PDB file of C-alpha atoms in Angstrom:
ATOM      1  CA  UNK A   1      66.885 -21.921 169.955  1.00 81.00           C
ATOM      2  CA  UNK A   2      65.741 -23.893 172.970  1.00 94.00           C
ATOM      3  CA  UNK A   3      66.478 -27.431 174.128  1.00 97.00           C
ATOM      4  CA  UNK A   4      63.764 -28.537 176.524  1.00 98.00           C
ATOM      5  CA  UNK A   5      63.165 -31.627 178.649  1.00 98.00           C
ATOM      6  CA  UNK A   6      59.775 -31.649 180.379  1.00 97.00           C
ATOM      7  CA  UNK A   7      58.138 -34.474 182.258  1.00 96.00           C
ATOM      8  CA  UNK A   8      54.985 -34.798 184.291  1.00 97.00           C
ATOM      9  CA  UNK A   9      54.201 -37.710 186.560  1.00 97.00           C
ATOM     10  CA  UNK A  10      51.417 -38.606 188.996  1.00 98.00           C
ATOM     11  CA  UNK A  11      52.873 -40.214 192.118  1.00 99.00           C
ATOM     12  CA  UNK A  12      51.044 -42.373 194.683  1.00 98.00           C
ATOM     13  CA  UNK A  13      52.263 -40.387 197.682  1.00 98.00           C
ATOM     14  CA  UNK A  14      51.118 -37.257 199.538  1.00 98.00           C
ATOM     15  CA  UNK A  15      52.536 -33.948 198.305  1.00 98.00           C
ATOM     16  CA  UNK A  16      54.514 -33.327 201.540  1.00 98.00           C
ATOM     17  CA  UNK A  17      56.285 -36.676 201.059  1.00 98.00           C
ATOM     18  CA  UNK A  18      57.190 -35.906 197.440  1.00 99.00           C
ATOM     19  CA  UNK A  19      58.431 -32.465 198.502  1.00 99.00           C
ATOM     20  CA  UNK A  20      60.528 -34.040 201.261  1.00 98.00           C
ATOM     21  CA  UNK A  21      62.146 -36.436 198.785  1.00 98.00           C
ATOM     22  CA  UNK A  22      62.934 -33.662 196.288  1.00 98.00           C
ATOM     23  CA  UNK A  23      64.398 -31.292 198.877  1.00 98.00           C
ATOM     24  CA  UNK A  24      66.241 -33.759 201.143  1.00 97.00           C
ATOM     25  CA  UNK A  25      69.483 -33.237 199.255  1.00 97.00           C
ATOM     26  CA  UNK A  26      71.533 -35.227 201.774  1.00 95.00           C
ATOM     27  CA  UNK A  27      69.762 -38.422 200.657  1.00 96.00           C
ATOM     28  CA  UNK A  28      70.056 -37.956 196.899  1.00 97.00           C
ATOM     29  CA  UNK A  29      72.839 -40.528 196.635  1.00 94.00           C
ATOM     30  CA  UNK A  30      70.460 -43.207 197.968  1.00 96.00           C
ATOM     31  CA  UNK A  31      68.000 -42.974 195.071  1.00 97.00           C
ATOM     32  CA  UNK A  32      69.128 -40.425 192.467  1.00 96.00           C
ATOM     33  CA  UNK A  33      71.320 -41.854 189.695  1.00 93.00           C
ATOM     34  CA  UNK A  34      71.681 -38.487 187.922  1.00 96.00           C
ATOM     35  CA  UNK A  35      72.233 -35.819 190.576  1.00 96.00           C
ATOM     36  CA  UNK A  36      74.250 -37.737 193.132  1.00 95.00           C
ATOM     37  CA  UNK A  37      74.572 -34.905 195.629  1.00 95.00           C
ATOM     38  CA  UNK A  38      73.135 -31.423 196.096  1.00 97.00           C
ATOM     39  CA  UNK A  39      73.517 -28.735 198.733  1.00 98.00           C
ATOM     40  CA  UNK A  40      71.449 -25.569 199.062  1.00 98.00           C
ATOM     41  CA  UNK A  41      69.387 -23.548 201.495  1.00 98.00           C
ATOM     42  CA  UNK A  42      66.950 -22.896 198.614  1.00 98.00           C
ATOM     43  CA  UNK A  43      67.015 -19.222 199.559  1.00 98.00           C
ATOM     44  CA  UNK A  44      66.430 -17.147 196.425  1.00 98.00           C
ATOM     45  CA  UNK A  45      69.784 -15.947 195.103  1.00 98.00           C
ATOM     46  CA  UNK A  46      71.780 -18.605 196.954  1.00 98.00           C
ATOM     47  CA  UNK A  47      73.809 -21.310 195.219  1.00 98.00           C
ATOM     48  CA  UNK A  48      72.764 -24.881 194.670  1.00 98.00           C
ATOM     49  CA  UNK A  49      75.891 -27.034 194.392  1.00 98.00           C
ATOM     50  CA  UNK A  50      75.464 -30.400 192.710  1.00 97.00           C
ATOM     51  CA  UNK A  51      77.459 -33.412 191.624  1.00 96.00           C
ATOM     52  CA  UNK A  52      75.851 -34.586 188.394  1.00 96.00           C
ATOM     53  CA  UNK A  53      76.624 -37.723 186.390  1.00 93.00           C
ATOM     54  CA  UNK A  54      77.115 -36.716 182.752  1.00 88.00           C
ATOM     55  CA  UNK A  55      78.522 -38.968 180.054  1.00 82.00           C
ATOM     56  CA  UNK A  56      80.029 -41.397 182.553  1.00 85.00           C
ATOM     57  CA  UNK A  57      81.760 -38.819 184.723  1.00 92.00           C
ATOM     58  CA  UNK A  58      80.631 -36.902 187.782  1.00 95.00           C
ATOM     59  CA  UNK A  59      80.811 -33.141 187.329  1.00 94.00           C
ATOM     60  CA  UNK A  60      80.430 -30.362 189.839  1.00 96.00           C
ATOM     61  CA  UNK A  61      77.737 -27.899 188.911  1.00 95.00           C
ATOM     62  CA  UNK A  62      76.901 -24.625 190.659  1.00 97.00           C
ATOM     63  CA  UNK A  63      73.659 -22.923 189.795  1.00 98.00           C
ATOM     64  CA  UNK A  64      71.601 -20.200 191.504  1.00 98.00           C
ATOM     65  CA  UNK A  65      68.171 -20.451 193.130  1.00 98.00           C
ATOM     66  CA  UNK A  66      65.689 -18.364 191.175  1.00 98.00           C
ATOM     67  CA  UNK A  67      62.442 -19.126 193.042  1.00 98.00           C
ATOM     68  CA  UNK A  68      61.252 -21.119 196.033  1.00 98.00           C
ATOM     69  CA  UNK A  69      57.717 -21.633 197.307  1.00 98.00           C
ATOM     70  CA  UNK A  70      58.099 -24.164 200.155  1.00 98.00           C
ATOM     71  CA  UNK A  71      56.059 -27.296 199.604  1.00 98.00           C
ATOM     72  CA  UNK A  72      55.212 -26.239 196.053  1.00 98.00           C
ATOM     73  CA  UNK A  73      58.145 -25.428 193.750  1.00 99.00           C
ATOM     74  CA  UNK A  74      61.718 -24.334 193.352  1.00 98.00           C
ATOM     75  CA  UNK A  75      63.783 -23.374 190.351  1.00 99.00           C
ATOM     76  CA  UNK A  76      67.385 -22.544 189.615  1.00 98.00           C
ATOM     77  CA  UNK A  77      69.579 -21.502 186.732  1.00 98.00           C
ATOM     78  CA  UNK A  78      73.197 -21.425 185.731  1.00 95.00           C
ATOM     79  CA  UNK A  79      75.088 -18.167 185.727  1.00 91.00           C
ATOM     80  CA  UNK A  80      74.532 -16.928 182.169  1.00 84.00           C
ATOM     81  CA  UNK A  81      77.493 -17.230 179.835  1.00 89.00           C
ATOM     82  CA  UNK A  82      78.427 -13.810 178.359  1.00 91.00           C
ATOM     83  CA  UNK A  83      76.983 -12.564 175.072  1.00 92.00           C
ATOM     84  CA  UNK A  84      73.902 -14.788 175.407  1.00 90.00           C
ATOM     85  CA  UNK A  85      75.958 -17.877 174.615  1.00 95.00           C
ATOM     86  CA  UNK A  86      74.187 -20.169 177.084  1.00 95.00           C
ATOM     87  CA  UNK A  87      71.662 -20.016 179.895  1.00 96.00           C
ATOM     88  CA  UNK A  88      69.571 -22.639 181.647  1.00 96.00           C
ATOM     89  CA  UNK A  89      66.475 -23.034 183.783  1.00 98.00           C
ATOM     90  CA  UNK A  90      65.485 -26.042 185.913  1.00 98.00           C
ATOM     91  CA  UNK A  91      62.310 -26.324 187.973  1.00 98.00           C
ATOM     92  CA  UNK A  92      60.525 -28.830 190.190  1.00 98.00           C
ATOM     93  CA  UNK A  93      56.796 -28.397 190.916  1.00 99.00           C
ATOM     94  CA  UNK A  94      54.626 -30.443 193.283  1.00 99.00           C
ATOM     95  CA  UNK A  95      50.803 -30.261 193.104  1.00 99.00           C
ATOM     96  CA  UNK A  96      48.500 -32.275 195.392  1.00 99.00           C
ATOM     97  CA  UNK A  97      45.861 -34.265 193.492  1.00 98.00           C
ATOM     98  CA  UNK A  98      44.312 -35.665 196.666  1.00 97.00           C
ATOM     99  CA  UNK A  99      45.473 -36.746 200.099  1.00 97.00           C
ATOM    100  CA  UNK A 100      47.662 -39.569 198.739  1.00 97.00           C
ATOM    101  CA  UNK A 101      48.405 -38.547 195.156  1.00 98.00           C
ATOM    102  CA  UNK A 102      50.669 -35.846 193.752  1.00 99.00           C
ATOM    103  CA  UNK A 103      51.597 -34.470 190.357  1.00 99.00           C
ATOM    104  CA  UNK A 104      55.316 -33.840 189.915  1.00 99.00           C
ATOM    105  CA  UNK A 105      56.439 -31.629 187.031  1.00 99.00           C
ATOM    106  CA  UNK A 106      60.084 -31.387 185.992  1.00 98.00           C
ATOM    107  CA  UNK A 107      61.248 -28.746 183.546  1.00 98.00           C
ATOM    108  CA  UNK A 108      64.690 -28.115 182.092  1.00 98.00           C
ATOM    109  CA  UNK A 109      65.756 -25.853 179.274  1.00 98.00           C
ATOM    110  CA  UNK A 110      68.897 -24.403 177.823  1.00 97.00           C
ATOM    111  CA  UNK A 111      69.027 -21.476 175.407  1.00 96.00           C
ATOM    112  CA  UNK A 112      71.608 -19.454 173.568  1.00 96.00           C
ATOM    113  CA  UNK A 113      73.785 -19.735 170.523  1.00 96.00           C
ATOM    114  CA  UNK A 114      75.890 -22.504 172.142  1.00 95.00           C
ATOM    115  CA  UNK A 115      72.763 -24.583 172.810  1.00 96.00           C
ATOM    116  CA  UNK A 116      73.098 -26.680 169.605  1.00 97.00           C
ATOM    117  CA  UNK A 117      76.646 -27.674 170.596  1.00 95.00           C
ATOM    118  CA  UNK A 118      75.618 -28.595 174.155  1.00 94.00           C
ATOM    119  CA  UNK A 119      72.630 -30.529 172.816  1.00 95.00           C
ATOM    120  CA  UNK A 120      74.799 -32.417 170.317  1.00 96.00           C
ATOM    121  CA  UNK A 121      77.316 -33.383 173.004  1.00 93.00           C
ATOM    122  CA  UNK A 122      75.067 -33.903 176.044  1.00 93.00           C
ATOM    123  CA  UNK A 123      71.460 -34.039 174.805  1.00 95.00           C
ATOM    124  CA  UNK A 124      70.991 -37.804 175.063  1.00 95.00           C
ATOM    125  CA  UNK A 125      72.802 -37.960 178.425  1.00 95.00           C
ATOM    126  CA  UNK A 126      70.647 -35.139 179.816  1.00 96.00           C
ATOM    127  CA  UNK A 127      67.421 -36.826 178.658  1.00 96.00           C
ATOM    128  CA  UNK A 128      68.496 -40.130 180.209  1.00 95.00           C
ATOM    129  CA  UNK A 129      69.604 -38.435 183.432  1.00 95.00           C
ATOM    130  CA  UNK A 130      66.443 -36.398 183.944  1.00 96.00           C
ATOM    131  CA  UNK A 131      64.289 -39.458 183.172  1.00 96.00           C
ATOM    132  CA  UNK A 132      66.222 -41.478 185.770  1.00 96.00           C
ATOM    133  CA  UNK A 133      65.835 -38.714 188.351  1.00 97.00           C
ATOM    134  CA  UNK A 134      62.080 -38.445 187.728  1.00 97.00           C
ATOM    135  CA  UNK A 135      61.686 -42.225 188.038  1.00 97.00           C
ATOM    136  CA  UNK A 136      63.758 -42.126 191.231  1.00 98.00           C
ATOM    137  CA  UNK A 137      61.540 -39.408 192.716  1.00 98.00           C
ATOM    138  CA  UNK A 138      58.486 -41.570 192.032  1.00 98.00           C
ATOM    139  CA  UNK A 139      59.998 -44.759 193.468  1.00 98.00           C
ATOM    140  CA  UNK A 140      61.456 -43.075 196.559  1.00 98.00           C
ATOM    141  CA  UNK A 141      58.302 -41.042 197.272  1.00 98.00           C
ATOM    142  CA  UNK A 142      56.098 -44.124 197.065  1.00 98.00           C
ATOM    143  CA  UNK A 143      58.525 -46.072 199.268  1.00 98.00           C
ATOM    144  CA  UNK A 144      58.621 -43.327 201.920  1.00 97.00           C
ATOM    145  CA  UNK A 145      54.820 -42.964 201.826  1.00 97.00           C
ATOM    146  CA  UNK A 146      54.476 -46.635 202.822  1.00 94.00           C
ATOM    147  CA  UNK A 147      56.797 -46.385 205.838  1.00 91.00           C
ATOM    148  CA  UNK A 148      55.129 -46.602 209.250  1.00 86.00           C
ATOM    149  CA  UNK A 149      54.892 -43.232 210.953  1.00 75.00           C
TER     150      UNK A 149
END
């Protein structure tokens, strides 16, 4: 069983600007209503520590960087729960569509025999949170793209 949240969005901003917004973790609290804070070097195998708003509370979350292609994509996953109970994958991908337009793709999935329980408890909150983050990436990227150099 898999619970998946995927979104794809074309943003009116250059790819380097969108990438900057996604990876400037120190500024997440200024625009991101879901993941309020994140810290990571994005080095494969290193942690990504986040404060995530779930069901009205802020929870600390530590996951592990799985891949990183600077300017293009990064992904991370939780430490798998024993016996295949639960595992996750989250990715961000940035693709230039032209000099001032970018496609952003967000992917999230959880698998395992505990997935139905997690989905029942947090499914709606996760969908709302990821949608808010994607909208925030668009708004912040377009705002930054309009700033004078």
